[in-house]
mmCIF file of C-alpha atoms and ligand atoms in Angstrom:
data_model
loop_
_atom_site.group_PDB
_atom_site.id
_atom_site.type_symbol
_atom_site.label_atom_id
_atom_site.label_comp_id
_atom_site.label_asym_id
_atom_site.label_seq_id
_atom_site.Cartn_x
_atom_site.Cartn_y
_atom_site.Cartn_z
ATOM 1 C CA UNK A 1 0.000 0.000 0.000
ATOM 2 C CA UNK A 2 1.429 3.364 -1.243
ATOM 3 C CA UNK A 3 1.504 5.792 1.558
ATOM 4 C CA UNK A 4 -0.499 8.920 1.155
ATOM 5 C CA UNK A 5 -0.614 12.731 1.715
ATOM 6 C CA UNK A 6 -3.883 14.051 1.498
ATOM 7 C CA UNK A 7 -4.553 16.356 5.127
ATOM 8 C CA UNK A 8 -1.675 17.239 7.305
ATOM 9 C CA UNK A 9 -3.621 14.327 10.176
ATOM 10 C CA UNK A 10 -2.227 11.660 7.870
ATOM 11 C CA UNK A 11 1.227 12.428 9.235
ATOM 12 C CA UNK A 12 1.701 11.930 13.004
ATOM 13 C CA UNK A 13 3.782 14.349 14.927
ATOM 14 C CA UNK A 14 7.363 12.881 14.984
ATOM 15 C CA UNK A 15 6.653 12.548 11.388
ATOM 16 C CA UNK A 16 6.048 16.021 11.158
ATOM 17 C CA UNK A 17 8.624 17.036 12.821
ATOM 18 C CA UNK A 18 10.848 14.666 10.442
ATOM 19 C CA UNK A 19 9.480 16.023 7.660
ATOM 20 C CA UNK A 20 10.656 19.959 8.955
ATOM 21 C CA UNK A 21 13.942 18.570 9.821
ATOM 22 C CA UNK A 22 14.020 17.368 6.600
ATOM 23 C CA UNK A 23 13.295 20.378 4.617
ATOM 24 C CA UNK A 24 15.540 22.139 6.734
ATOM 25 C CA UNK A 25 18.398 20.077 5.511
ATOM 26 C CA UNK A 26 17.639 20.645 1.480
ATOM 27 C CA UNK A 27 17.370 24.360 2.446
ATOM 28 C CA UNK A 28 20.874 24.394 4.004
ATOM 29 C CA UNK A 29 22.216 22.058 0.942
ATOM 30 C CA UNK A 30 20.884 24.189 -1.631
ATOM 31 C CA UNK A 31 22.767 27.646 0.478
ATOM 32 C CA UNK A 32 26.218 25.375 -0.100
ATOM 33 C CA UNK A 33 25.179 25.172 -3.586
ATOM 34 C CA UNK A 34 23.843 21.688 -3.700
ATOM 35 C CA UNK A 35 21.280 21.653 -6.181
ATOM 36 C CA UNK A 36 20.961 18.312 -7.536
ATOM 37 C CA UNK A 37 20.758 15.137 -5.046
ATOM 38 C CA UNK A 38 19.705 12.797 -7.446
ATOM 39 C CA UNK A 39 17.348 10.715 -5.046
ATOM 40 C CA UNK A 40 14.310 10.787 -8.222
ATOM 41 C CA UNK A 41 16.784 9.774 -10.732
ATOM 42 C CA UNK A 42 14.601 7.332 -13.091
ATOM 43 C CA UNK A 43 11.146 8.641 -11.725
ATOM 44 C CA UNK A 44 8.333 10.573 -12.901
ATOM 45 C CA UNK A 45 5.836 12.755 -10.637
ATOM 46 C CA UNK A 46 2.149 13.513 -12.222
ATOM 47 C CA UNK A 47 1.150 16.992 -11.501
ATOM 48 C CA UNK A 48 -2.587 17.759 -12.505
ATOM 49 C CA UNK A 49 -4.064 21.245 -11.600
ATOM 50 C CA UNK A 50 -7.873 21.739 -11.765
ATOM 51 C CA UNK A 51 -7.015 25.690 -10.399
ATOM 52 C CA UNK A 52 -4.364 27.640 -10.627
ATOM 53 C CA UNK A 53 -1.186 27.670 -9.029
ATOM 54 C CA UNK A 54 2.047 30.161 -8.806
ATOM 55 C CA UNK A 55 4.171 28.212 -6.013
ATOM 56 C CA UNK A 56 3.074 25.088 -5.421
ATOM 57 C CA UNK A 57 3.314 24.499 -9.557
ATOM 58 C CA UNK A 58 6.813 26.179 -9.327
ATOM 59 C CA UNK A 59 8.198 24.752 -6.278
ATOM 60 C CA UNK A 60 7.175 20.872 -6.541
ATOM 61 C CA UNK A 61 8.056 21.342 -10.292
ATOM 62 C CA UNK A 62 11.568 22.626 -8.992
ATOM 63 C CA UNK A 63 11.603 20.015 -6.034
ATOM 64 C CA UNK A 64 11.164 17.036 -8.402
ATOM 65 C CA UNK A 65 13.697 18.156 -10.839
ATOM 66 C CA UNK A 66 16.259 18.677 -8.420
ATOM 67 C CA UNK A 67 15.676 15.623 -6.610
ATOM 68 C CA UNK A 68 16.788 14.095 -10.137
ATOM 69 C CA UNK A 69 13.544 13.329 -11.411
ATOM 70 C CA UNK A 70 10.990 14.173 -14.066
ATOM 71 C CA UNK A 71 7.790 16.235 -13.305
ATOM 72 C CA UNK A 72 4.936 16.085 -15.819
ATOM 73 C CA UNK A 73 2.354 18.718 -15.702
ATOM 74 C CA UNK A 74 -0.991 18.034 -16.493
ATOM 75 C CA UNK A 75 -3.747 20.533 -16.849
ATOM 76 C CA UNK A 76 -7.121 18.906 -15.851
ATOM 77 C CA UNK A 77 -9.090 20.943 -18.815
ATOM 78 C CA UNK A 78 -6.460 19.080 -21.059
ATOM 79 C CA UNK A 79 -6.764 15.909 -19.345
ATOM 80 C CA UNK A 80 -9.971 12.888 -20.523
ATOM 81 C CA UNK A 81 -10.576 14.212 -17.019
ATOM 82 C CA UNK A 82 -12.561 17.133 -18.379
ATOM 83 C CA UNK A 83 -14.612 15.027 -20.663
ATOM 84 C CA UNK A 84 -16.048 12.611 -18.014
ATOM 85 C CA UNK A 85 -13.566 10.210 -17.788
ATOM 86 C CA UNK A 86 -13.759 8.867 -13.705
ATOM 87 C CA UNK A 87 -10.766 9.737 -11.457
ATOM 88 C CA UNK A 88 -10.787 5.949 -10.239
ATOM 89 C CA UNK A 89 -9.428 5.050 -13.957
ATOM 90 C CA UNK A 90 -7.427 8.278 -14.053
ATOM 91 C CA UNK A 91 -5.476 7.604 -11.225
ATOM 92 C CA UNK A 92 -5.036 4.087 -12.193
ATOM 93 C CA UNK A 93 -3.458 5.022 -16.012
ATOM 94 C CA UNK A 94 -1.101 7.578 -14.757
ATOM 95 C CA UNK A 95 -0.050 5.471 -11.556
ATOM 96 C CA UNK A 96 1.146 2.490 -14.153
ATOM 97 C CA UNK A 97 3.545 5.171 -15.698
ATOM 98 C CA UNK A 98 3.978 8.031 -12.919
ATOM 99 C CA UNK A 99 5.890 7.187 -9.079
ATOM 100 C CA UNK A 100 3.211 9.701 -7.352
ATOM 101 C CA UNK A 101 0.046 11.614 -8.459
ATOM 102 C CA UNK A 102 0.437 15.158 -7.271
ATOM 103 C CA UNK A 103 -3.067 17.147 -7.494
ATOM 104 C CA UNK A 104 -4.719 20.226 -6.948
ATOM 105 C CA UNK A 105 -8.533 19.985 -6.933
ATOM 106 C CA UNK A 106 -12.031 21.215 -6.408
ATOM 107 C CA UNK A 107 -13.434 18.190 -4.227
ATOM 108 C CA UNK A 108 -11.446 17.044 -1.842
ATOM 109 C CA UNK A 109 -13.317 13.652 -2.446
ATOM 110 C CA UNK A 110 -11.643 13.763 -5.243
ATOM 111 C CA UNK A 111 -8.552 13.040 -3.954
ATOM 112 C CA UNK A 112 -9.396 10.734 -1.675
ATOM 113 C CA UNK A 113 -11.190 8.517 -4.622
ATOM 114 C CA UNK A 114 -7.689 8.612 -6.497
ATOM 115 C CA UNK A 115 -5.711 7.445 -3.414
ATOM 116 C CA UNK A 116 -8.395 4.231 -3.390
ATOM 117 C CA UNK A 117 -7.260 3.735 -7.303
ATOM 118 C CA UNK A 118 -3.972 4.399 -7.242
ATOM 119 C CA UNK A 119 -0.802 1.750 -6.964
ATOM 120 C CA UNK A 120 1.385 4.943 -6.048
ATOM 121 C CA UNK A 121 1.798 7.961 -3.983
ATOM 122 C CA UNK A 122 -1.083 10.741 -3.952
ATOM 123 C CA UNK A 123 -0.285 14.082 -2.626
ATOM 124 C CA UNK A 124 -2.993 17.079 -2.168
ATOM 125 C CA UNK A 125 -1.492 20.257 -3.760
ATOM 126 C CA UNK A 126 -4.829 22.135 -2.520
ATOM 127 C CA UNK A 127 -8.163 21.010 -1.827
ATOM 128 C CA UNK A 128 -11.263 22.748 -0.522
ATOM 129 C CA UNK A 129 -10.814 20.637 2.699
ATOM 130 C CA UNK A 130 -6.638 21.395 3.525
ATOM 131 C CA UNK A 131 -3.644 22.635 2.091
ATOM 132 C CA UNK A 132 -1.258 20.199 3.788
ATOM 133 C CA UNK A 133 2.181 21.344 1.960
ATOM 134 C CA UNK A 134 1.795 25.164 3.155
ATOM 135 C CA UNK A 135 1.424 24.043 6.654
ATOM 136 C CA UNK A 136 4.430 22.280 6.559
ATOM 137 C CA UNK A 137 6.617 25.095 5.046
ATOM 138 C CA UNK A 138 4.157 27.425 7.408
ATOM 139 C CA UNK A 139 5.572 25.456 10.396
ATOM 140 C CA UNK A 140 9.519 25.720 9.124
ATOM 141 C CA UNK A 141 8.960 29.617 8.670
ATOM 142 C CA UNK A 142 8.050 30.106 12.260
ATOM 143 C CA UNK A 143 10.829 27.556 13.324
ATOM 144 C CA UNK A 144 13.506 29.491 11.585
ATOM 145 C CA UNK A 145 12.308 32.280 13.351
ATOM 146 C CA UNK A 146 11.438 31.185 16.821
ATOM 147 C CA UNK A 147 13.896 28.267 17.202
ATOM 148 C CA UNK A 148 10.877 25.989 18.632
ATOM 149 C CA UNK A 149 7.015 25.443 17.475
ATOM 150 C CA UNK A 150 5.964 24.090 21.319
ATOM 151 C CA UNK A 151 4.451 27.099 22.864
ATOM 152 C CA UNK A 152 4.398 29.489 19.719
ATOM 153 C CA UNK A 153 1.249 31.657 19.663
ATOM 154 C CA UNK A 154 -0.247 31.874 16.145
ATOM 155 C CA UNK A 155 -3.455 34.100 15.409
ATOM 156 C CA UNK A 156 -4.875 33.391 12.115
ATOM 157 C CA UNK A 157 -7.197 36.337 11.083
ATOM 158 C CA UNK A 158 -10.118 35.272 8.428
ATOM 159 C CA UNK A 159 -12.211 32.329 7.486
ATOM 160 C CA UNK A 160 -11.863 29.994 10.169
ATOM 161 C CA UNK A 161 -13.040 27.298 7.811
ATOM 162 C CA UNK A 162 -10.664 27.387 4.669
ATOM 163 C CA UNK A 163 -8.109 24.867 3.575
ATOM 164 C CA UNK A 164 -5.489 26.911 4.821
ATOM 165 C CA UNK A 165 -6.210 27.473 8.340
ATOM 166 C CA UNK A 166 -7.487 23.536 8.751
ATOM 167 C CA UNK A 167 -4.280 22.168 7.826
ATOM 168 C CA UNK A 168 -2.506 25.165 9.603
ATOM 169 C CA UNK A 169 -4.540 23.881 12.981
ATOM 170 C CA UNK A 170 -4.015 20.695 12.630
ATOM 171 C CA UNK A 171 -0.536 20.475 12.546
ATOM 172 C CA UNK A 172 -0.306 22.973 15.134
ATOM 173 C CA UNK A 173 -2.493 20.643 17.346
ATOM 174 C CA UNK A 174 -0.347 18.259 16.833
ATOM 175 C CA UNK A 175 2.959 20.334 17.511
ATOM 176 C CA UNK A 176 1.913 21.808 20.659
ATOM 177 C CA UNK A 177 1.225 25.533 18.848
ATOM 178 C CA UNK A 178 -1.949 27.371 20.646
ATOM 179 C CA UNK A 179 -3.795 28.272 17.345
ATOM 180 C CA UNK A 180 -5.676 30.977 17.621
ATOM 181 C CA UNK A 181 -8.734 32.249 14.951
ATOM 182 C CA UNK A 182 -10.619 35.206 14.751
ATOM 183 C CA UNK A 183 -13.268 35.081 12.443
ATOM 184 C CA UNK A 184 -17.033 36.369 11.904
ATOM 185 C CA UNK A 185 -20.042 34.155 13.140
ATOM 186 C CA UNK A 186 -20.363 30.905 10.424
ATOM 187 C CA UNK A 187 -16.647 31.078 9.524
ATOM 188 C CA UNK A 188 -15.132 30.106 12.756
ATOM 189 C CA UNK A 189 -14.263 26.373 12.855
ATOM 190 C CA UNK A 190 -15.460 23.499 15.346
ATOM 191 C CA UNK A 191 -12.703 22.709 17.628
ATOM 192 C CA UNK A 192 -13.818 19.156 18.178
ATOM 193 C CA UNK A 193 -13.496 18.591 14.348
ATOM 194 C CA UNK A 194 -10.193 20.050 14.460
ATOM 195 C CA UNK A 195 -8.843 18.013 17.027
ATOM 196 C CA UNK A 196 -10.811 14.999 16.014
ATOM 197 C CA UNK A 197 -8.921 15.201 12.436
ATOM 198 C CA UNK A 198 -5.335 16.039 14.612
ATOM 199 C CA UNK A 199 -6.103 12.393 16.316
ATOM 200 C CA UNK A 200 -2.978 13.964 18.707
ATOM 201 C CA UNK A 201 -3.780 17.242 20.530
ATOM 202 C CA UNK A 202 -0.835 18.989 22.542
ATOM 203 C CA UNK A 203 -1.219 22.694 21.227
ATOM 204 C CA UNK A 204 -4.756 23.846 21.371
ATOM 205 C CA UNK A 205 -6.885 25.999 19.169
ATOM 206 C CA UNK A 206 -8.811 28.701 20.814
ATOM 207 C CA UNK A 207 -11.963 30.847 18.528
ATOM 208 C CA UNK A 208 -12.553 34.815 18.825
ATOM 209 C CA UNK A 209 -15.176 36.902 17.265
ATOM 210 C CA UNK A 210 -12.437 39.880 18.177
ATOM 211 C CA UNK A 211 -9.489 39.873 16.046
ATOM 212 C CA UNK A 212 -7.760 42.615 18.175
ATOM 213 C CA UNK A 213 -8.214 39.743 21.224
ATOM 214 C CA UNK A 214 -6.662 36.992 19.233
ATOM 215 C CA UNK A 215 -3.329 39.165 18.167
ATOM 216 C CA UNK A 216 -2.609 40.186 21.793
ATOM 217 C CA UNK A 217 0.201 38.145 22.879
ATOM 218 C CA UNK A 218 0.717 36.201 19.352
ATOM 219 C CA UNK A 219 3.917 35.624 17.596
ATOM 220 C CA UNK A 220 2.549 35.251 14.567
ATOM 221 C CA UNK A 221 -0.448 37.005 13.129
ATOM 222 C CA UNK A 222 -1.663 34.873 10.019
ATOM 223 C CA UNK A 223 -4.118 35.485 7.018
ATOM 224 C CA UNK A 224 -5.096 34.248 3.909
ATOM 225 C CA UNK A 225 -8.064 35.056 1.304
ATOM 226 C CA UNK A 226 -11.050 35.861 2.198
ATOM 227 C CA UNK A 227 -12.591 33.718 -1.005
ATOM 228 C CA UNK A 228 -11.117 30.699 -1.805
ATOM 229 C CA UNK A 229 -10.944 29.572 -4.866
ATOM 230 C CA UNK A 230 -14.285 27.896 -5.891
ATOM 231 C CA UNK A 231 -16.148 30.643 -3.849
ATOM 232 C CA UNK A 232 -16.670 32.973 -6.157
ATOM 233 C CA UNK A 233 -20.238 32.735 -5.981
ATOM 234 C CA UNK A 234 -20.237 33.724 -2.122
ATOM 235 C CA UNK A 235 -17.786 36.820 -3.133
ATOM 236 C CA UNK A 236 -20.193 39.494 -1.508
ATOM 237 C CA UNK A 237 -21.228 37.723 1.075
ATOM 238 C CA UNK A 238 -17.859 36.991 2.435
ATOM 239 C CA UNK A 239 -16.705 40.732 1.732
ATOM 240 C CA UNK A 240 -19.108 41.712 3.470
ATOM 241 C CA UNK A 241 -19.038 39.532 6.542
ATOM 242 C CA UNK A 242 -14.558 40.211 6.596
ATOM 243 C CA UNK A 243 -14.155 43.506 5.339
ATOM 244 C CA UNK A 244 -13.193 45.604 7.033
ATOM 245 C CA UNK A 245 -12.995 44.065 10.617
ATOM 246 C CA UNK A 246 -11.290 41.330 10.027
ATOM 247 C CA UNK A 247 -8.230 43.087 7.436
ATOM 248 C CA UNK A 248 -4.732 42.893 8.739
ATOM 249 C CA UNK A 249 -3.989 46.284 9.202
ATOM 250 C CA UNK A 250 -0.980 48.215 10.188
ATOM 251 C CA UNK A 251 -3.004 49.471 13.677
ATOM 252 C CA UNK A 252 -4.165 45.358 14.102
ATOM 253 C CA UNK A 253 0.132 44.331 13.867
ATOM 254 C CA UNK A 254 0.537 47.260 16.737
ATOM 255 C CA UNK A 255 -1.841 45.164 19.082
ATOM 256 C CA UNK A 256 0.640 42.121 19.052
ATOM 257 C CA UNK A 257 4.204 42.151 20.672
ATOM 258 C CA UNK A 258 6.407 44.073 18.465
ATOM 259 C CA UNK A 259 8.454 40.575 17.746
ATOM 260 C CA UNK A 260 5.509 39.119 16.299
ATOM 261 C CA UNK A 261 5.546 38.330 12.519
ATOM 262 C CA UNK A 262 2.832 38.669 9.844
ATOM 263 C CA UNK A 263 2.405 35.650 7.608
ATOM 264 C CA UNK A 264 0.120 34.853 4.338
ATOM 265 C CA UNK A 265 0.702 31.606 2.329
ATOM 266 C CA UNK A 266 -0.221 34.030 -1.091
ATOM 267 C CA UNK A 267 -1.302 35.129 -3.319
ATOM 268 C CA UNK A 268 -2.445 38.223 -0.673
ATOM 269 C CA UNK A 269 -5.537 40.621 -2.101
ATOM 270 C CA UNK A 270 -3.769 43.944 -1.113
ATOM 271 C CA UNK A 271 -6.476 46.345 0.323
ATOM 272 C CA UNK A 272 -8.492 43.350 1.098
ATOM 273 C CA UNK A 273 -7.480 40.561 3.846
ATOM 274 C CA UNK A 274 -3.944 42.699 4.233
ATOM 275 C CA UNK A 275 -3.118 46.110 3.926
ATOM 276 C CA UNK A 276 -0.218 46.972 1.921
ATOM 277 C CA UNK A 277 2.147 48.221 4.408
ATOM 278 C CA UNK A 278 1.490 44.664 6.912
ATOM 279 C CA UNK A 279 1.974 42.995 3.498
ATOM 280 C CA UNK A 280 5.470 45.025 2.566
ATOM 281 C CA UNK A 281 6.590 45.933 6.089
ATOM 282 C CA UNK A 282 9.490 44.373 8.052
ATOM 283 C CA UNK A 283 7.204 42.115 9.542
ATOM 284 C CA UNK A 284 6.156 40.525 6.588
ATOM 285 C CA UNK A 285 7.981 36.963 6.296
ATOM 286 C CA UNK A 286 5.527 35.805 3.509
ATOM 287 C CA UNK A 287 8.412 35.142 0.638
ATOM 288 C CA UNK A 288 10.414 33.031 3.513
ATOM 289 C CA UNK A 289 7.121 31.216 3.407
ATOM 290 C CA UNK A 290 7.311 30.977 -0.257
ATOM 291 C CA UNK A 291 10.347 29.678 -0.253
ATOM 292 C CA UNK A 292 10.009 27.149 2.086
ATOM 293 C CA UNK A 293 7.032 25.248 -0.059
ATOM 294 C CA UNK A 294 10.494 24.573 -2.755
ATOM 295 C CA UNK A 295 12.431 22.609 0.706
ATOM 296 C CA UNK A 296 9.221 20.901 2.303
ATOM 297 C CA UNK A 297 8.261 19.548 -1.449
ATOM 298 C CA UNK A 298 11.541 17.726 -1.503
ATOM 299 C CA UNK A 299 11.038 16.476 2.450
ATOM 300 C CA UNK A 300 7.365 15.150 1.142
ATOM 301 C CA UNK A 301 8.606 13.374 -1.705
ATOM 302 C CA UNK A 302 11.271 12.026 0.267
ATOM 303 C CA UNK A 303 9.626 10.579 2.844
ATOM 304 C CA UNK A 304 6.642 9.243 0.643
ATOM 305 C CA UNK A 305 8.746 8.060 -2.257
ATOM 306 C CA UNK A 306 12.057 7.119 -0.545
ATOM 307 C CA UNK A 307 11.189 6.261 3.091
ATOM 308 C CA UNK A 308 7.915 5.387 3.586
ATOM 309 C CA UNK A 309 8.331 2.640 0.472
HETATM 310 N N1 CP P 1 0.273 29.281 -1.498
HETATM 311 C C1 CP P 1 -0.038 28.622 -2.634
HETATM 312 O O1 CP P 1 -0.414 27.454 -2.631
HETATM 313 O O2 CP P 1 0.127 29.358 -3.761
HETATM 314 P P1 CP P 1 -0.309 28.952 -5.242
HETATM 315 O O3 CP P 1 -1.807 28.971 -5.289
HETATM 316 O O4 CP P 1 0.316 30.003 -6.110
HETATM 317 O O5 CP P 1 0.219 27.578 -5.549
HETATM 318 N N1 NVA P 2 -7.486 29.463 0.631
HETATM 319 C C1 NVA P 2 -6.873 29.774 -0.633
HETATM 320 C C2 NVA P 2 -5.440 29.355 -0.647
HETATM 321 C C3 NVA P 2 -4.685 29.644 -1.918
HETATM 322 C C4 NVA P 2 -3.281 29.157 -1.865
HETATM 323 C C5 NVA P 2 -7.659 29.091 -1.753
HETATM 324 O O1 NVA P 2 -8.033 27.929 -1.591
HETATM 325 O O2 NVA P 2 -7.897 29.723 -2.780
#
């Protein structure tokens, strides 16, 4: 049985914490100059994208390549996909050519229907249910910066339901973070779901209505869209239930300590969930963020490829 990725609760925390290790270690190769380790050579990864994608295209393109291996990029409009063909026989074609299935999708179900199918790896690039890569460079970010995740106060600002913040809570759950979220009435999350999917609970996740509550004290204030992609049709309604309360403004960063960071796995909506100056200021470690999806990609594959087979 291939071992899967599909929400950050299918990795247990020493696993996790393996994984960051990990990551660390290609980032501190590539500084020397290392580039090319080789441990792909002979192997194929399937990327397919039913949305867009800027750095999780770029980085797990980059990741496989350097890793010595050959990524092939698949566009699900291009794909039989688009004409009705089911992702059970999808995922069993391209797993009888392909070492893993990489895919970003609509329907989360999706996903887990090719991981039934498939004789190799699957790995969620993005799902409406969790973003399970961005944690985990997320997670290295505030390591980097903090020298220890245990204890680390993170206030995540906006819908208390998306992809990112589930996989964000999770893991923090799991890695003893207190995980705070501030976000309007039917956005905020159900703990007991969130700790139910975490299976392991040392951190905790605590729910405000009061944004200016949930920054006081954090070390890292957090935000991401306020639509997802996929809810466009809900655009107004979730403008109007955000904006402007729940924007991370300049005068929201003054409320937490002044060694508190502002983070945003991107793309950001300037004037929208961030203002400008959060987004540009010193605080801002959102490109370390960025960069970190290119070193946790190679830990992933490397542990679900290399290790775990
Ligand atoms: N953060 C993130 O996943 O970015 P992309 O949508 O550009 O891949
Ligand atoms: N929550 C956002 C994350 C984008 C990386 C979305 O799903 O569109």
């Amino acid at each position: 049985m291939p071992r899967h990725l599909l929400t950050i609760g299918d990795l247990r925390a020493d696993e996790l914490l393996h994984l960051i290790e990990l990551a660390l270690e290609y980032k501190e190769l590539r500084r020397r100059g290392v580039r090319v380790t080789g441990e792909l050579s002979g192997r194929s990864v399937a990327l397919i994208f039913e949305k867009p994608s800027t750095r999780t295209r770029a980085s797990f393109s980059v990741a496989v390549y350097e890793m010595g291996g050959l990524p092939v990029t698949y566009s699900w409009s291009e794909l039989q996909l688009a004409r009705g063909e089911p992702v059970k026989d999808t995922a069993r074609v391209l797993s009888r050519y392909h070492d893993a299935i990489a895919a970003r999708v609509y329907r989360h179900s999706d996903l887990e229907e090719a991981a039934r199918y498939s004789s190799v790896p699957v790995i969620n690039l993005l799902s409406d249910r969790e973003h399970p890569l961005q944690a985990l460079a997320d997670y290295v970010t505030i390591l980097e910066r903090f020298g220890t995740l245990s204890g680390v106060k993170l206030a995540f600002v906006g819908d208390g339901r998306n992809n990112v913040f589930t996989s964000l809570a999770v893991a923090g759950l799991k890695l003893g973070v207190e995980v705070r979220v501030a976000s309007p009435p039917g956005y905020q999350p159900s703990i007991e779901e969130l700790e139910r999917a975490a299976g392991e609970v040392r951190g905790a996740v605590r729910v405000y209505e009061d944004p200016f509550e949930a920054v006081r004290g954090a070390d890292v204030v957090y935000t991401d869209v306020f639509v997802s992609m996929g809810q466009e049709s809900e655009r107004e309604a979730r403008l109007r239930a955000f904006v402007p309360r729940y924007r991370v403004t300049a005068e929201l960063m003054g409320e937490a300590p002044a060694h508190a960071v502002f983070m945003h796995c991107l793309p950001a909506h300037r004037g929208e969930e961030v203002e400008e100056e959060v987004l540009e200021g010193p605080r801002s470690v959102v490109f370390e963020q960025a960069e970190n999806r290119l070193h946790t990609s190679k830990a992933a594959l490397r542990f679900l490829l290399i290790e775990s087979s």
